[in-house]
mmCIF file with all atom_site columns, C-alpha atoms in Angstrom:
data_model
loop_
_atom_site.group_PDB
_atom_site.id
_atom_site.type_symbol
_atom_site.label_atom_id
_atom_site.label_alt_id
_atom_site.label_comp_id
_atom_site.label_asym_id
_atom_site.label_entity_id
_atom_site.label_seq_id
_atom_site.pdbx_PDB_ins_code
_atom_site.Cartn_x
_atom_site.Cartn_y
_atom_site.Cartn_z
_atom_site.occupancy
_atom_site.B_iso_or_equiv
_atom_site.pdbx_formal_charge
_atom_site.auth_seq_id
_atom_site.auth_comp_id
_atom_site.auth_asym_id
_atom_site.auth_atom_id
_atom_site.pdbx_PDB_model_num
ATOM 1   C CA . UNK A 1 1   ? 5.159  139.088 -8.964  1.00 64.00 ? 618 UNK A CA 1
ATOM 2   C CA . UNK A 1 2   ? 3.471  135.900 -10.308 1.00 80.00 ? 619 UNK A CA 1
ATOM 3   C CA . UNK A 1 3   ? 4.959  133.207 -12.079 1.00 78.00 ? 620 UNK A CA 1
ATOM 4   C CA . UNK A 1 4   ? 3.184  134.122 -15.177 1.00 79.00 ? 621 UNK A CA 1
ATOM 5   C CA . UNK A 1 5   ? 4.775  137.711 -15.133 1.00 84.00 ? 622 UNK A CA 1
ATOM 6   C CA . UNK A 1 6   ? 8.009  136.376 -14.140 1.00 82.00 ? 623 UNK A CA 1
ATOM 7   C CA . UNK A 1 7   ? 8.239  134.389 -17.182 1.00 77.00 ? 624 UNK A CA 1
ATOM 8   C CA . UNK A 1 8   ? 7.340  137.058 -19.662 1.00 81.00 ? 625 UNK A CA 1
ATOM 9   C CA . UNK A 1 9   ? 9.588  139.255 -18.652 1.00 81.00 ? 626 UNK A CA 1
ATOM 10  C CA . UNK A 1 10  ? 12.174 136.744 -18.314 1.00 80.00 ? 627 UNK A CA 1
ATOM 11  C CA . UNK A 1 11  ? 11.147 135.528 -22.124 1.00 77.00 ? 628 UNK A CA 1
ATOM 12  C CA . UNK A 1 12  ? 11.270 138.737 -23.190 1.00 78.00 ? 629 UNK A CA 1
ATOM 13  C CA . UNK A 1 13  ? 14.882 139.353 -21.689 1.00 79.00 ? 630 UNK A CA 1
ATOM 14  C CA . UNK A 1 14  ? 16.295 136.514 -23.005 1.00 77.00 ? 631 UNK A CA 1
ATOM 15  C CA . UNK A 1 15  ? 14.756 137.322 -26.776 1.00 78.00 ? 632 UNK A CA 1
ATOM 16  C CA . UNK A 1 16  ? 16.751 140.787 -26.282 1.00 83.00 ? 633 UNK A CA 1
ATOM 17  C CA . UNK A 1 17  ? 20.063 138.780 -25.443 1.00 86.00 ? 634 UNK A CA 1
ATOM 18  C CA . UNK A 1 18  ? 21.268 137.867 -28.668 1.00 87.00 ? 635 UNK A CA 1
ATOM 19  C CA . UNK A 1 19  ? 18.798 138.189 -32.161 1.00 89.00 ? 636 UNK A CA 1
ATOM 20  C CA . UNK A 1 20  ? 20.157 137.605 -35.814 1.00 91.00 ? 637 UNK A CA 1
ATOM 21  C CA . UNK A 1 21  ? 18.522 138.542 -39.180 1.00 93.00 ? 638 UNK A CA 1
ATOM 22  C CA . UNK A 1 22  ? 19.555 137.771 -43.239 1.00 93.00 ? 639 UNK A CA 1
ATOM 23  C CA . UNK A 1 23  ? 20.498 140.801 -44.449 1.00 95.00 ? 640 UNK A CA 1
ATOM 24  C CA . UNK A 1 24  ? 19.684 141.600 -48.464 1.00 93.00 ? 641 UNK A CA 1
ATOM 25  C CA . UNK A 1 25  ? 23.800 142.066 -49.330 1.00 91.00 ? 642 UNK A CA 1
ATOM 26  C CA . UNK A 1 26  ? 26.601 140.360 -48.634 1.00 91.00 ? 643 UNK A CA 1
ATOM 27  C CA . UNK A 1 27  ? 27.956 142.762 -46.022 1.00 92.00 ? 644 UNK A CA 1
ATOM 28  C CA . UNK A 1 28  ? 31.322 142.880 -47.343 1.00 92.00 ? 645 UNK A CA 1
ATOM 29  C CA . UNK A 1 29  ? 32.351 146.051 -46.122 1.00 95.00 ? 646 UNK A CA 1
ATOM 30  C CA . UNK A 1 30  ? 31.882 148.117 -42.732 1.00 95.00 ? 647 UNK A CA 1
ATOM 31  C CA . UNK A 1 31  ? 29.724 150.512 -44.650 1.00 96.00 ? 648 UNK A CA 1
ATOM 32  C CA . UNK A 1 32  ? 27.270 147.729 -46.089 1.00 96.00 ? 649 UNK A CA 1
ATOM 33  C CA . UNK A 1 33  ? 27.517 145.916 -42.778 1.00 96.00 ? 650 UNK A CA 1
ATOM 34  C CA . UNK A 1 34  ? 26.361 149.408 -41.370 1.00 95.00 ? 651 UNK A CA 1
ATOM 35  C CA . UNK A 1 35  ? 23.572 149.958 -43.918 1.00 96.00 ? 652 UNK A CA 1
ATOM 36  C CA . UNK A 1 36  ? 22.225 146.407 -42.692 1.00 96.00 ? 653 UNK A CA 1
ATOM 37  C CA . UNK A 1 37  ? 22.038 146.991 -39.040 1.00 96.00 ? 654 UNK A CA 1
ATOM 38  C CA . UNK A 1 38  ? 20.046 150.089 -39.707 1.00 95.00 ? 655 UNK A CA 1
ATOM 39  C CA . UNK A 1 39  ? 17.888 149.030 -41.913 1.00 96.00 ? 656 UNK A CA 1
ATOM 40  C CA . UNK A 1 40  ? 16.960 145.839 -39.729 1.00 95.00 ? 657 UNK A CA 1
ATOM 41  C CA . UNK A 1 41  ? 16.774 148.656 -37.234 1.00 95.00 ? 658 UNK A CA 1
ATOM 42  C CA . UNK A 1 42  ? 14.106 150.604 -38.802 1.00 95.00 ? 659 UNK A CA 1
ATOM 43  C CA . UNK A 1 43  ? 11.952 147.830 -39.983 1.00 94.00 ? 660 UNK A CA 1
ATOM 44  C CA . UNK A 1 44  ? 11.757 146.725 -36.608 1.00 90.00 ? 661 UNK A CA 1
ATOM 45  C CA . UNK A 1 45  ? 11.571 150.035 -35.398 1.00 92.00 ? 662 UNK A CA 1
ATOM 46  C CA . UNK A 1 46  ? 14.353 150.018 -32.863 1.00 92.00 ? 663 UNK A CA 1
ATOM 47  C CA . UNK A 1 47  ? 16.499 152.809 -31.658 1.00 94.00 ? 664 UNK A CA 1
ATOM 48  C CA . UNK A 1 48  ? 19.896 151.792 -33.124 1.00 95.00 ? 665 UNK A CA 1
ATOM 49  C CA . UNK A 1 49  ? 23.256 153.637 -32.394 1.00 96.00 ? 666 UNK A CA 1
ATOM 50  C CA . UNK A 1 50  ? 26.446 152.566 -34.510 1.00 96.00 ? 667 UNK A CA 1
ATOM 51  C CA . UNK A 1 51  ? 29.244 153.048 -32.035 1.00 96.00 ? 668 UNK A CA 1
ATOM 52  C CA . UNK A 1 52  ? 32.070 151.684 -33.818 1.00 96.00 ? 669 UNK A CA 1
ATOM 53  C CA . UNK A 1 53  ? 31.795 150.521 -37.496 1.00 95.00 ? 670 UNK A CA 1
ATOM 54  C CA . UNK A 1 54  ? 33.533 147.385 -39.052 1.00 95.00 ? 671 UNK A CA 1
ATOM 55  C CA . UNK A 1 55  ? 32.968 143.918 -39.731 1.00 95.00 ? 672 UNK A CA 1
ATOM 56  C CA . UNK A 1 56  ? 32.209 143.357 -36.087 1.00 96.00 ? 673 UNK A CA 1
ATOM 57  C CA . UNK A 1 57  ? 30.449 146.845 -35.516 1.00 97.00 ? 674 UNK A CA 1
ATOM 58  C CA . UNK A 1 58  ? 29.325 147.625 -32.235 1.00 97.00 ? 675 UNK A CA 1
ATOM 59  C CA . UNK A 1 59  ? 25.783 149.519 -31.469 1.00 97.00 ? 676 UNK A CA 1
ATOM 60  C CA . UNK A 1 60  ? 23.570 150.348 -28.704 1.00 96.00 ? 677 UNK A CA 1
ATOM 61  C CA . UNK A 1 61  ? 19.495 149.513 -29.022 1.00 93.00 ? 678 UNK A CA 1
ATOM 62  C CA . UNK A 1 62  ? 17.949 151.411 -26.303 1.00 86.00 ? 679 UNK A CA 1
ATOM 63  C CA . UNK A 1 63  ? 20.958 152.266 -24.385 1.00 88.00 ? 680 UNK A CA 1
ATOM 64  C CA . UNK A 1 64  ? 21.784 148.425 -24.452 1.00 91.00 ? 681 UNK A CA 1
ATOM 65  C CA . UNK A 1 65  ? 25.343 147.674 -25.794 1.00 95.00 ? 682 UNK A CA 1
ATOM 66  C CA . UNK A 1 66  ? 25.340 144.771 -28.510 1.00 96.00 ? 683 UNK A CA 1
ATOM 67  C CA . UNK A 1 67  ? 28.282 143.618 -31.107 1.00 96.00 ? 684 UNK A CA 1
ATOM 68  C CA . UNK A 1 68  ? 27.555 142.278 -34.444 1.00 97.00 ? 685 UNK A CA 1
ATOM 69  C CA . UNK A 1 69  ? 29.234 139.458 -36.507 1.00 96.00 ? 686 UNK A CA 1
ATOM 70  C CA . UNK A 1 70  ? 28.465 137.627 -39.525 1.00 94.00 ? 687 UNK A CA 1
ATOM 71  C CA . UNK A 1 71  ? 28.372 133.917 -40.606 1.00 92.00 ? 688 UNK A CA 1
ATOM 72  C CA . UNK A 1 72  ? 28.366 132.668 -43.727 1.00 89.00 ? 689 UNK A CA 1
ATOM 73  C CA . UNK A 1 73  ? 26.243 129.522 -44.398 1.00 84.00 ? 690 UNK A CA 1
ATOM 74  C CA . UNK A 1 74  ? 23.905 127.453 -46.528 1.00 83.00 ? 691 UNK A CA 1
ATOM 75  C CA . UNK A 1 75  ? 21.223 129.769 -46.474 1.00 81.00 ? 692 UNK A CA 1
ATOM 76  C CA . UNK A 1 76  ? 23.859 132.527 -47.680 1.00 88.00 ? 693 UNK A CA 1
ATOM 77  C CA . UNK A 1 77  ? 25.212 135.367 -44.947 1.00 91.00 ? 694 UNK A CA 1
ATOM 78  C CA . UNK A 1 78  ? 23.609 135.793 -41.878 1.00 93.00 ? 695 UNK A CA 1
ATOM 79  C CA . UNK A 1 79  ? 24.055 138.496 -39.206 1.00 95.00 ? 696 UNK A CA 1
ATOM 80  C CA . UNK A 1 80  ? 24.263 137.780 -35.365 1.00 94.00 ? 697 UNK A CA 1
ATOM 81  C CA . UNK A 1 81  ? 24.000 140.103 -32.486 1.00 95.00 ? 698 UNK A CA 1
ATOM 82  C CA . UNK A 1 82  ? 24.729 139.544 -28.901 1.00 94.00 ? 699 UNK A CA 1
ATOM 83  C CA . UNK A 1 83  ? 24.312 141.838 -26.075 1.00 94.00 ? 700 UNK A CA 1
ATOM 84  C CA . UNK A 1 84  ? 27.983 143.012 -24.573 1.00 93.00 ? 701 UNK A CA 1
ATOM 85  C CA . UNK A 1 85  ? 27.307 142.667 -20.888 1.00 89.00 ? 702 UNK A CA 1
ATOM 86  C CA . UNK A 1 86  ? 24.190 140.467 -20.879 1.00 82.00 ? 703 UNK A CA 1
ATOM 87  C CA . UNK A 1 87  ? 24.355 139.684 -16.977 1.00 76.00 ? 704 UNK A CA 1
ATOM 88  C CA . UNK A 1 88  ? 23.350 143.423 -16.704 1.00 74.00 ? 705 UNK A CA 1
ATOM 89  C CA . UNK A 1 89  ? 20.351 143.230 -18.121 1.00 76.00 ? 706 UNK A CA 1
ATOM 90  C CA . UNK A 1 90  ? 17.851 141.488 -15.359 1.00 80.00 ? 707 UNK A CA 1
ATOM 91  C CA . UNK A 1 91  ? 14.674 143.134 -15.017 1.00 79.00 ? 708 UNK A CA 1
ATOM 92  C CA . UNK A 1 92  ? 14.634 145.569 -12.550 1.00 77.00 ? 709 UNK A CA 1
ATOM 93  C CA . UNK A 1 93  ? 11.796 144.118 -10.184 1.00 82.00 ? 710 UNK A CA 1
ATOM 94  C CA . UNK A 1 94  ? 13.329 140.745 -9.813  1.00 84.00 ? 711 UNK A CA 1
ATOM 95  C CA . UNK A 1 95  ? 15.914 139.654 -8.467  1.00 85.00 ? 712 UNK A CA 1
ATOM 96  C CA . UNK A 1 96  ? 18.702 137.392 -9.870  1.00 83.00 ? 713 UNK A CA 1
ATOM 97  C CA . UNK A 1 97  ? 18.112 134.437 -8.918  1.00 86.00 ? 714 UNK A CA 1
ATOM 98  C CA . UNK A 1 98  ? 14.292 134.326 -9.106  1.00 84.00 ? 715 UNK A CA 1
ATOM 99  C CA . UNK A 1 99  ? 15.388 135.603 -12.573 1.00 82.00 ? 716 UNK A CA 1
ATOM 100 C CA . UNK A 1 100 ? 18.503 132.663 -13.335 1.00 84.00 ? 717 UNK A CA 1
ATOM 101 C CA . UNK A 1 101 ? 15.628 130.549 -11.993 1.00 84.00 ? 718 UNK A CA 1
ATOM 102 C CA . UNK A 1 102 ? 12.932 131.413 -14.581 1.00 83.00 ? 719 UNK A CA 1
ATOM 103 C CA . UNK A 1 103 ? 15.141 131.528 -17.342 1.00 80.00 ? 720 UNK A CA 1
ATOM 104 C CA . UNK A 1 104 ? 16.267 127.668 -16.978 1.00 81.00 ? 721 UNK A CA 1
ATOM 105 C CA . UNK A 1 105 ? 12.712 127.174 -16.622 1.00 82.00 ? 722 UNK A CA 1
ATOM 106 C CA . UNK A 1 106 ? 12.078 129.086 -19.876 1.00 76.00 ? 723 UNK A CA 1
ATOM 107 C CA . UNK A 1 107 ? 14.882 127.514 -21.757 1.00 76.00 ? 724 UNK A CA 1
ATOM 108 C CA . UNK A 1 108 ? 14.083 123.957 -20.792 1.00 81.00 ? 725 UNK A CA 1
ATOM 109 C CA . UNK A 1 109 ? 10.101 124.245 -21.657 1.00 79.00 ? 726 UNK A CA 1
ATOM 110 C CA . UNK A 1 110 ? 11.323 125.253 -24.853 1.00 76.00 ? 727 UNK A CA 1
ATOM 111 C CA . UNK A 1 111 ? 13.609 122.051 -25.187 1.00 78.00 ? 728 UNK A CA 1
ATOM 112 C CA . UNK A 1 112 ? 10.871 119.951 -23.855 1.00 79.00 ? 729 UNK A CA 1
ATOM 113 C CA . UNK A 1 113 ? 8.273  121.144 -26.021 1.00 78.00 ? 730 UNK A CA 1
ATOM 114 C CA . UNK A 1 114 ? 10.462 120.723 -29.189 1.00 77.00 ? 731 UNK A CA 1
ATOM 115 C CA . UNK A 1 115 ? 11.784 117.223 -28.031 1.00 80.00 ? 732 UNK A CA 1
ATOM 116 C CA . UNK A 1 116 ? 8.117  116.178 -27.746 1.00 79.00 ? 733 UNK A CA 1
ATOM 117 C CA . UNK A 1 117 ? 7.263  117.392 -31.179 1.00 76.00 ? 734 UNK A CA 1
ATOM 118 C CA . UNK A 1 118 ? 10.365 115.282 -32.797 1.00 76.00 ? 735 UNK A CA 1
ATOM 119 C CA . UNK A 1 119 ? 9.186  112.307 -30.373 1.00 77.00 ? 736 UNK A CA 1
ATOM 120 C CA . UNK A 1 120 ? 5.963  112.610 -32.421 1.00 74.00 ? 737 UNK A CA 1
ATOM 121 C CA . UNK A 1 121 ? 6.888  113.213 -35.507 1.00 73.00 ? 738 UNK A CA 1
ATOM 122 C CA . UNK A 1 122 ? 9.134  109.621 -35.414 1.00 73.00 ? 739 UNK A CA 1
ATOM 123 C CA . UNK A 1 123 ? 6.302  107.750 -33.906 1.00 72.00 ? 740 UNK A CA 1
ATOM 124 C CA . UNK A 1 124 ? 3.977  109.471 -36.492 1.00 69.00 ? 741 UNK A CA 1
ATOM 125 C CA . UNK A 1 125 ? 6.918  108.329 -39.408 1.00 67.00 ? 742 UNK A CA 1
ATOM 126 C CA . UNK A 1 126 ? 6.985  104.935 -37.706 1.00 70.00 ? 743 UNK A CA 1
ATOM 127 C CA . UNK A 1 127 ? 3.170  104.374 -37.732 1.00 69.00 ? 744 UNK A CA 1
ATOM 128 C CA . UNK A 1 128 ? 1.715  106.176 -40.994 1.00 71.00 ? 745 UNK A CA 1
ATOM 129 C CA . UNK A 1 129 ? 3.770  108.635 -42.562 1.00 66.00 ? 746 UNK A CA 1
ATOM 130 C CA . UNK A 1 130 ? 0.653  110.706 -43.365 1.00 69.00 ? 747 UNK A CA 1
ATOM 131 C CA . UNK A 1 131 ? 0.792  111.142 -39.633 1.00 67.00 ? 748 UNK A CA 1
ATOM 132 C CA . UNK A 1 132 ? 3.670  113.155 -40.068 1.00 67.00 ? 749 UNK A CA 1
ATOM 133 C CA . UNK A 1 133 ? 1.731  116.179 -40.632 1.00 71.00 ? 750 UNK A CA 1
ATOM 134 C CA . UNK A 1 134 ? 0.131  116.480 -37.059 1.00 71.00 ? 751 UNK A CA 1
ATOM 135 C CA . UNK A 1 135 ? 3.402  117.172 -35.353 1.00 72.00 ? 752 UNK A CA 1
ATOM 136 C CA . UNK A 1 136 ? 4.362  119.623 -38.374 1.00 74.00 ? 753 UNK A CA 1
ATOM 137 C CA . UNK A 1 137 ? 1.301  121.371 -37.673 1.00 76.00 ? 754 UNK A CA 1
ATOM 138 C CA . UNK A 1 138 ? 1.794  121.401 -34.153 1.00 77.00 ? 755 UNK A CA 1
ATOM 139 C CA . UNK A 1 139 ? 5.714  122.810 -34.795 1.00 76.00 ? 756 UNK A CA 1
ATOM 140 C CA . UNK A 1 140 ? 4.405  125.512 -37.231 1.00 78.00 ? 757 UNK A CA 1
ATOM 141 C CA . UNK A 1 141 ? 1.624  126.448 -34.541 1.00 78.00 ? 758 UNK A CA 1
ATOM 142 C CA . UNK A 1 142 ? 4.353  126.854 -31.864 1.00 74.00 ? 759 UNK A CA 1
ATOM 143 C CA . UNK A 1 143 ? 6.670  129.240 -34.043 1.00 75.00 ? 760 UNK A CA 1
ATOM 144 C CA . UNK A 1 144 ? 3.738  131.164 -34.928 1.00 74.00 ? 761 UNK A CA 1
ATOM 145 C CA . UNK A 1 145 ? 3.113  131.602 -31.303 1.00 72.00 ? 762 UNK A CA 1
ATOM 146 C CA . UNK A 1 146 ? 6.785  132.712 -30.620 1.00 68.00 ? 763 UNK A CA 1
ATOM 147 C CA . UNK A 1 147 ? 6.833  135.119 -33.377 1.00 70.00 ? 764 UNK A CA 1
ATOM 148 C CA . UNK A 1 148 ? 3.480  136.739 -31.955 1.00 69.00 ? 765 UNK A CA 1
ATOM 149 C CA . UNK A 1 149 ? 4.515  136.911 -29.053 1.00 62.00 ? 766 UNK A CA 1
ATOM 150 C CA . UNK A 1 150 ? 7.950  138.340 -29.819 1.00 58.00 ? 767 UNK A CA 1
ATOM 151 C CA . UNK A 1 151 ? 5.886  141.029 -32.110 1.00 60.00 ? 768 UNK A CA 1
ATOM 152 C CA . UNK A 1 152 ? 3.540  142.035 -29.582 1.00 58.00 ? 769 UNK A CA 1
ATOM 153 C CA . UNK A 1 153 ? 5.989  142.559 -26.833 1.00 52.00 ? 770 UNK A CA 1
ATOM 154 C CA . UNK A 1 154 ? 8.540  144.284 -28.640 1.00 50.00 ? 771 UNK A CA 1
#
């Protein structure tokens, strides 16, 4: 397998680890908390299984076991799921270390990419704070290409 394919489907693992969404309702109950997870289930159109209800439900997505928690913050409640037994799910034609070992790879390009957007954007302050809006643009361009990507290879 190339490098290039080992790094998608590493990517794509590691977006399946743990996701989060905002749901529309305070989830305030195990029944509302419920309704949530579905309905971020069906507009993503993901084969979600409640297994246990509460404020910390736990569900399956694909046969893959996740639990559920929410976190209040500034931005109002939000709703975080992690997968159960992550180290289980490494994809099936690599193995585990060629797959720890594209993962760290994937994690720090990320860091490294955002670190030299910030580095940019405080030289850009420093030098012409029109500037500023080249390493915006270039931050906005990467999360657009994360979110495609993350759409297409759902």
């Amino acid at each position: 397998m190339g490098i290039k394919e080992a790094y998608k489907k590493a990517a794509l693992a590691e977006t399946k680890r743990s996701f989060g969404f905002h749901p529309d309702t305070m989830c305030g109950t195990p029944e509302e908390f419920t309704m949530e997870l579905c309905k971020y289930a069906d507009e993503n159109g993901l084969n979600l299984v409640v297994t246990k209800e509460g404020m910390t439900p736990e569900f399956t997505i694909d046969g893959i076991e996740y639990a559920a928690y929410r976190r209040s913050g500034r931005y109002g409640i939000s709703i975080h799921c992690e997968m159960k037994h992550p180290e289980d799910y490494i994809p099936s034609d690599m193995p585990e270390d060629r797959y720890n070992r594209v993962r760290r790879t994937y994690r720090i390009v990320n860091v490294c990419f955002l670190l030299v957007i910030i580095a940019g954007g405080v030289y850009a302050w420093e030098e012409n704070a029109e500037a500023l809006i080249i390493p915006l643009l270039a931050f906005a361009v990467y999360i657009g290409i994360l979110i495609r990507w993350h759409q297409k290879n759902k």
